[in-house]
XYZ file of C-alpha atoms in Angstrom:
382
model
C 18.993 4.865 -61.965
C 17.710 6.082 -59.042
C 14.881 8.835 -58.835
C 15.021 12.325 -57.853
C 14.291 11.653 -54.374
C 15.015 8.534 -52.736
C 14.407 7.566 -49.224
C 15.935 4.736 -47.340
C 13.434 2.317 -45.731
C 13.429 2.530 -41.904
C 13.616 -0.545 -39.654
C 10.539 -2.544 -40.148
C 8.278 -1.805 -37.029
C 6.412 -4.533 -34.877
C 2.601 -4.599 -34.338
C 1.901 -2.025 -31.577
C 1.811 -3.619 -28.227
C -1.653 -3.928 -26.691
C -0.320 -3.138 -23.184
C 0.870 0.697 -24.646
C -2.552 1.410 -26.523
C -5.002 3.584 -25.094
C -5.900 2.703 -21.234
C -8.985 1.031 -20.634
C -11.476 2.729 -17.923
C -10.055 0.125 -15.150
C -6.623 1.855 -16.393
C -7.980 5.454 -15.985
C -9.659 5.216 -12.523
C -6.800 5.676 -10.437
C -5.883 8.896 -12.199
C -9.384 10.135 -11.592
C -9.142 9.265 -7.862
C -5.582 10.553 -7.703
C -6.631 14.008 -8.780
C -9.565 14.198 -6.017
C -6.733 12.719 -3.576
C -4.058 15.648 -4.368
C -6.663 18.424 -4.005
C -8.158 16.970 -0.540
C -4.871 15.988 0.774
C -3.424 19.532 1.853
C -6.973 20.594 3.617
C -6.890 17.263 5.476
C -3.161 17.520 6.626
C -4.048 21.074 7.980
C -7.065 20.001 9.649
C -4.317 17.537 11.821
C -1.973 20.507 11.999
C -5.031 22.447 13.660
C -5.644 19.450 16.544
C -1.760 19.523 17.261
C -1.674 23.411 17.686
C -5.147 22.560 20.151
C -3.383 19.903 21.990
C -0.394 21.868 23.011
C -2.816 24.125 24.644
C -0.763 27.642 23.533
C 2.296 26.131 24.975
C 5.650 26.066 22.718
C 6.520 22.480 21.287
C 9.759 22.927 22.482
C 8.728 23.307 25.852
C 7.183 19.879 25.513
C 9.947 17.876 23.567
C 12.896 16.682 25.811
C 14.511 15.099 22.966
C 13.377 17.020 19.332
C 16.037 15.328 17.922
C 14.271 12.250 17.281
C 11.616 13.532 15.547
C 13.608 14.298 12.380
C 14.906 10.479 12.908
C 11.336 9.296 12.809
C 10.337 11.433 10.022
C 13.211 9.610 7.963
C 11.934 6.326 9.313
C 8.693 7.060 7.880
C 9.934 6.696 4.465
C 11.693 3.210 4.841
C 7.973 1.597 4.414
C 7.878 3.301 0.706
C 11.156 2.736 -0.445
C 11.086 -1.024 0.665
C 7.844 -1.593 -0.677
C 8.703 -0.660 -3.921
C 11.705 -2.678 -4.248
C 10.016 -5.727 -3.288
C 7.760 -4.845 -6.328
C 10.811 -4.320 -8.417
C 12.312 -7.709 -7.315
C 9.105 -9.900 -7.916
C 8.572 -8.035 -11.108
C 12.126 -9.038 -12.258
C 11.270 -12.749 -11.389
C 8.362 -12.987 -13.297
C 9.370 -11.147 -16.075
C 7.108 -8.121 -16.135
C 9.486 -5.105 -16.857
C 8.593 -3.157 -13.548
C 11.840 -1.465 -11.997
C 12.215 0.351 -9.007
C 10.869 3.325 -10.689
C 7.581 1.936 -11.861
C 7.205 -0.061 -8.393
C 7.545 3.506 -6.646
C 4.814 4.881 -8.704
C 2.634 2.110 -7.914
C 2.969 2.158 -4.341
C 2.891 6.233 -3.977
C -0.063 6.431 -6.157
C -1.662 3.650 -3.912
C -0.689 5.540 -0.916
C -2.267 8.632 -2.161
C -5.399 6.938 -4.134
C -6.040 4.999 -0.007
C -6.005 8.892 1.747
C -9.270 9.200 0.550
C -11.030 5.691 0.395
C -12.306 4.120 3.252
C -9.611 2.079 4.663
C -11.884 -0.746 5.426
C -12.084 -1.027 1.940
C -8.517 -2.078 1.793
C -5.631 -0.828 -0.581
C -5.326 -4.365 -2.251
C -7.699 -3.615 -5.378
C -5.620 -0.089 -5.478
C -2.802 -1.651 -5.717
C -4.066 -4.204 -8.475
C -5.482 -1.283 -10.915
C -1.940 0.591 -10.604
C -0.349 -2.677 -11.514
C -2.403 -2.865 -14.788
C -2.092 0.698 -15.444
C 1.907 -0.132 -15.738
C 1.103 -3.040 -18.107
C 1.089 -5.697 -15.637
C -1.471 -8.502 -16.796
C -4.476 -8.735 -14.630
C -3.048 -12.217 -13.296
C 0.245 -11.466 -12.794
C -0.647 -8.763 -10.638
C -2.793 -10.835 -8.677
C 0.165 -13.478 -8.101
C 2.481 -10.323 -7.241
C 0.152 -9.358 -4.265
C -0.484 -12.790 -3.115
C 3.558 -13.058 -2.716
C 3.488 -9.424 -0.836
C 0.518 -10.625 1.073
C 1.995 -14.105 2.030
C 5.167 -12.409 2.893
C 3.247 -9.611 5.480
C 1.310 -12.335 6.994
C 4.697 -13.819 7.916
C 6.453 -10.985 9.251
C 4.087 -9.589 10.796
C 2.687 -12.796 13.099
C 6.191 -13.352 13.910
C 6.758 -9.914 15.213
C 3.826 -9.508 16.891
C 4.433 -12.788 18.824
C 8.031 -11.650 19.750
C 7.129 -8.204 20.607
C 4.318 -9.942 22.776
C 6.882 -12.175 24.553
C 9.675 -9.491 24.800
C 7.333 -6.959 26.107
C 6.099 -9.285 29.199
C 2.705 -9.725 28.142
C 2.303 -6.374 29.491
C -0.534 -5.484 27.019
C -2.242 -8.879 27.972
C -2.062 -7.749 31.743
C -3.648 -4.715 30.739
C -6.756 -6.048 29.075
C -7.307 -8.500 31.888
C -7.436 -5.657 34.447
C -10.026 -3.677 32.042
C -13.265 -5.846 32.290
C -15.179 -3.030 30.618
C -12.663 -3.084 27.631
C -12.850 -7.076 27.082
C -16.575 -6.801 27.422
C -16.939 -4.488 24.530
C -14.126 -6.519 22.527
C -16.161 -9.847 22.972
C -19.309 -7.915 21.700
C -17.326 -6.690 18.863
C -15.924 -9.912 18.087
C -19.515 -11.452 18.203
C -21.037 -9.023 15.981
C -18.318 -9.308 13.346
C -18.750 -13.146 13.450
C -22.515 -12.708 13.016
C -22.271 -10.408 10.154
C -19.770 -12.678 8.802
C -21.877 -15.606 9.203
C -25.047 -13.826 7.317
C -22.828 -12.505 4.667
C -21.784 -16.024 4.074
C -25.206 -17.448 4.205
C -26.534 -14.964 1.630
C -23.363 -15.885 -0.524
C -24.440 -19.493 -0.455
C -28.152 -19.037 -0.768
C -27.315 -16.610 -3.900
C -24.761 -19.342 -5.064
C -27.623 -22.464 -4.777
C -30.193 -20.403 -6.638
C -27.593 -19.789 -9.617
C -26.878 -23.253 -9.979
C -30.795 -24.553 -9.535
C -31.341 -21.910 -12.029
C -34.106 -20.221 -10.311
C -32.576 -16.977 -11.300
C -32.669 -17.370 -15.317
C -30.741 -19.616 -17.580
C -28.732 -16.409 -19.015
C -27.797 -15.441 -15.315
C -26.696 -18.926 -14.858
C -24.667 -19.187 -17.979
C -22.883 -16.155 -17.295
C -22.075 -17.148 -13.449
C -20.829 -20.756 -14.943
C -18.483 -18.228 -17.508
C -17.013 -16.341 -14.381
C -16.351 -19.534 -12.465
C -14.613 -21.404 -15.289
C -12.606 -17.806 -15.715
C -11.775 -17.579 -12.396
C -10.581 -21.336 -12.301
C -8.294 -20.500 -14.906
C -7.133 -17.493 -13.301
C -6.543 -19.142 -10.073
C -4.391 -21.921 -12.110
C -1.857 -19.475 -13.484
C -1.482 -18.165 -9.925
C -0.733 -21.668 -8.676
C 1.680 -22.274 -11.542
C 3.693 -18.939 -10.715
C 4.028 -20.196 -6.972
C 5.080 -23.363 -7.967
C 7.805 -21.315 -10.176
C 9.290 -19.676 -7.130
C 8.935 -23.000 -5.282
C 11.141 -24.379 -7.829
C 13.618 -21.463 -8.508
C 12.810 -18.559 -6.531
C 13.674 -19.291 -2.945
C 16.788 -16.645 -2.687
C 14.266 -13.965 -4.190
C 11.509 -14.537 -1.463
C 14.172 -14.651 1.284
C 15.408 -10.987 -0.109
C 11.829 -9.838 0.037
C 11.174 -11.255 3.544
C 14.327 -8.991 4.822
C 12.729 -6.246 3.007
C 9.593 -6.595 4.479
C 11.087 -7.132 7.771
C 12.493 -3.948 7.440
C 9.606 -2.318 6.116
C 7.521 -3.719 9.141
C 9.849 -2.748 11.511
C 10.041 0.860 10.555
C 6.559 1.437 10.321
C 5.507 0.315 13.871
C 8.346 2.202 15.534
C 7.627 5.600 14.872
C 5.247 5.854 17.805
C 8.011 4.619 19.841
C 10.479 7.294 18.654
C 7.627 10.280 18.790
C 6.880 9.151 22.830
C 10.738 9.032 23.137
C 10.932 12.650 21.985
C 8.546 14.005 24.374
C 10.357 12.206 27.418
C 8.735 9.011 27.714
C 10.712 5.677 28.811
C 10.983 3.636 25.129
C 9.726 0.277 25.532
C 10.429 -0.693 22.022
C 8.341 -3.988 21.887
C 5.577 -2.668 23.645
C 5.166 0.330 21.575
C 5.628 -1.748 18.347
C 2.964 -4.307 19.142
C 0.696 -1.148 20.528
C 0.833 0.804 17.391
C 0.270 -2.733 15.262
C -2.971 -2.645 16.921
C -3.697 0.622 16.624
C -3.024 0.385 12.629
C -5.526 -2.789 13.036
C -8.132 -0.620 14.636
C -7.894 1.828 11.900
C -8.108 -0.304 9.375
C -11.393 -1.481 9.739
C -12.865 2.124 10.379
C -15.136 3.327 7.146
C -13.116 6.651 7.099
C -10.615 7.891 4.603
C -7.467 6.682 5.691
C -8.725 5.628 8.817
C -9.355 9.271 9.785
C -10.556 9.471 13.865
C -9.954 5.668 14.095
C -6.313 6.173 14.363
C -6.323 8.800 16.732
C -8.934 6.824 19.085
C -7.032 3.670 18.962
C -3.754 5.560 20.157
C -5.222 7.505 23.111
C -7.149 4.149 24.384
C -3.870 1.664 24.010
C -0.993 4.196 24.964
C -2.735 5.669 27.541
C -2.020 3.232 30.259
C 2.012 3.474 29.208
C 2.370 7.460 28.614
C 1.864 10.295 30.653
C -1.162 12.034 30.450
C 0.181 15.545 29.855
C 1.845 14.161 26.670
C -0.368 11.821 25.219
C -2.565 13.994 23.364
C 0.182 16.288 21.912
C 2.472 13.273 21.024
C -0.603 11.512 19.445
C -1.020 14.136 16.677
C 2.844 14.398 16.639
C 2.859 10.888 15.854
C -0.282 10.926 13.166
C 1.503 13.876 11.350
C 4.664 11.915 10.813
C 3.615 8.410 10.734
C 0.808 9.261 8.328
C 0.623 12.738 6.627
C 4.566 13.297 6.208
C 4.909 10.305 3.907
C 1.593 10.847 2.139
C 2.932 14.220 1.075
C 5.838 12.579 -0.047
C 3.932 10.412 -1.751
C 2.113 12.930 -3.694
C 5.180 14.971 -4.627
C 6.676 11.756 -5.882
C 4.255 10.319 -8.105
C 3.857 13.732 -9.143
C 7.286 13.803 -10.566
C 7.137 10.487 -11.808
C 3.715 11.283 -13.701
C 5.431 14.423 -15.152
C 8.545 12.449 -16.181
C 6.206 9.987 -18.033
C 4.224 12.139 -19.994
C 7.776 14.273 -21.037
C 9.139 11.096 -22.095
C 5.879 10.147 -23.596
C 5.780 13.384 -25.700
C 9.352 13.395 -26.825
C 9.679 12.214 -30.405
C 11.617 9.225 -31.378
C 14.917 9.767 -32.836
C 15.041 6.486 -34.473
C 11.698 6.995 -36.500
C 12.894 10.703 -36.973
C 16.177 9.317 -38.959
C 14.215 6.563 -40.494
C 11.920 9.083 -42.464
C 14.710 11.281 -43.393
C 15.066 11.786 -46.757
C 18.312 11.001 -48.668
C 20.367 13.590 -50.943
C 19.580 12.725 -54.607
C 22.141 10.796 -56.161
C 23.512 12.164 -60.082
C 22.799 9.775 -62.974
C 25.448 7.906 -64.456
């Protein structure tokens, strides 16, 4: 006979997924950095607006612009890299079985963009992106695999585009550099300094590794180093197996991602040409793409947040021989706003909305769990 208050047993719940457990310090790090980034972002953007106003010298912007309709086009193009990169992550995630869709890929990309805005460009965005992937539940070795896929795609696309643009531009940039002996001397001096620094760092690493292997720093440290080496080899082995998997049955996904990478980098480095055309300058697509690629390369080694200062100086230096002096500074400030701060502000807004949606979903009660715990009405005795 049934008891006075009988409950129906709910479905057997599986053990909690360790990926859904409390975040580790590595997973919490991006959120702490983002809190600072979202606070500093408006101040940095306002400073750039001030530079734009100063560069115009009190003259109405409409008086400088010849084709203002190109600026909204440049603004739309500025968001293409963010969307293309998110789709690339989603496609590779599907191939690797990571469970990340376009929404999660967009969250990783926008979070990385905002965090990059307050970290030195020379530090690179790869570690930050890896942390965001781990924060989305991707295992570390799989995150490294995904990053290695994107790095290889970017290297192929950028090197190919740079070679094509160099050829289509009639080697104008090479001719310009050849006519600037002081610039060539500075470049050679900088390259020599970088070479010496890399040589010194390599010597230090080799010396440290030799001391560890010989046990000069103690057996405990030697054992820990040996453990790290074994773990690194296993990690690299997993990544190599993922690459072999792509070689066997992932060629279609690789081609699709290469096409997206092509769209991403074509759009990213075409913004300067659109801005200069809006200011009435003759548009040389290949030359301006190559120049903006070089500007980005210069700013990426500048140890300032977001490459601030390096990007502006690189633009003025490289574009000066090809752009009228009367619009150069105004065009540079407008380009910086559209190229960097506009998509950054959009990324901050999108990331905030995605985070808010995720928190609301996590706080919402599970209807299946509620139904399984609901009591059943008492049954009359027979």
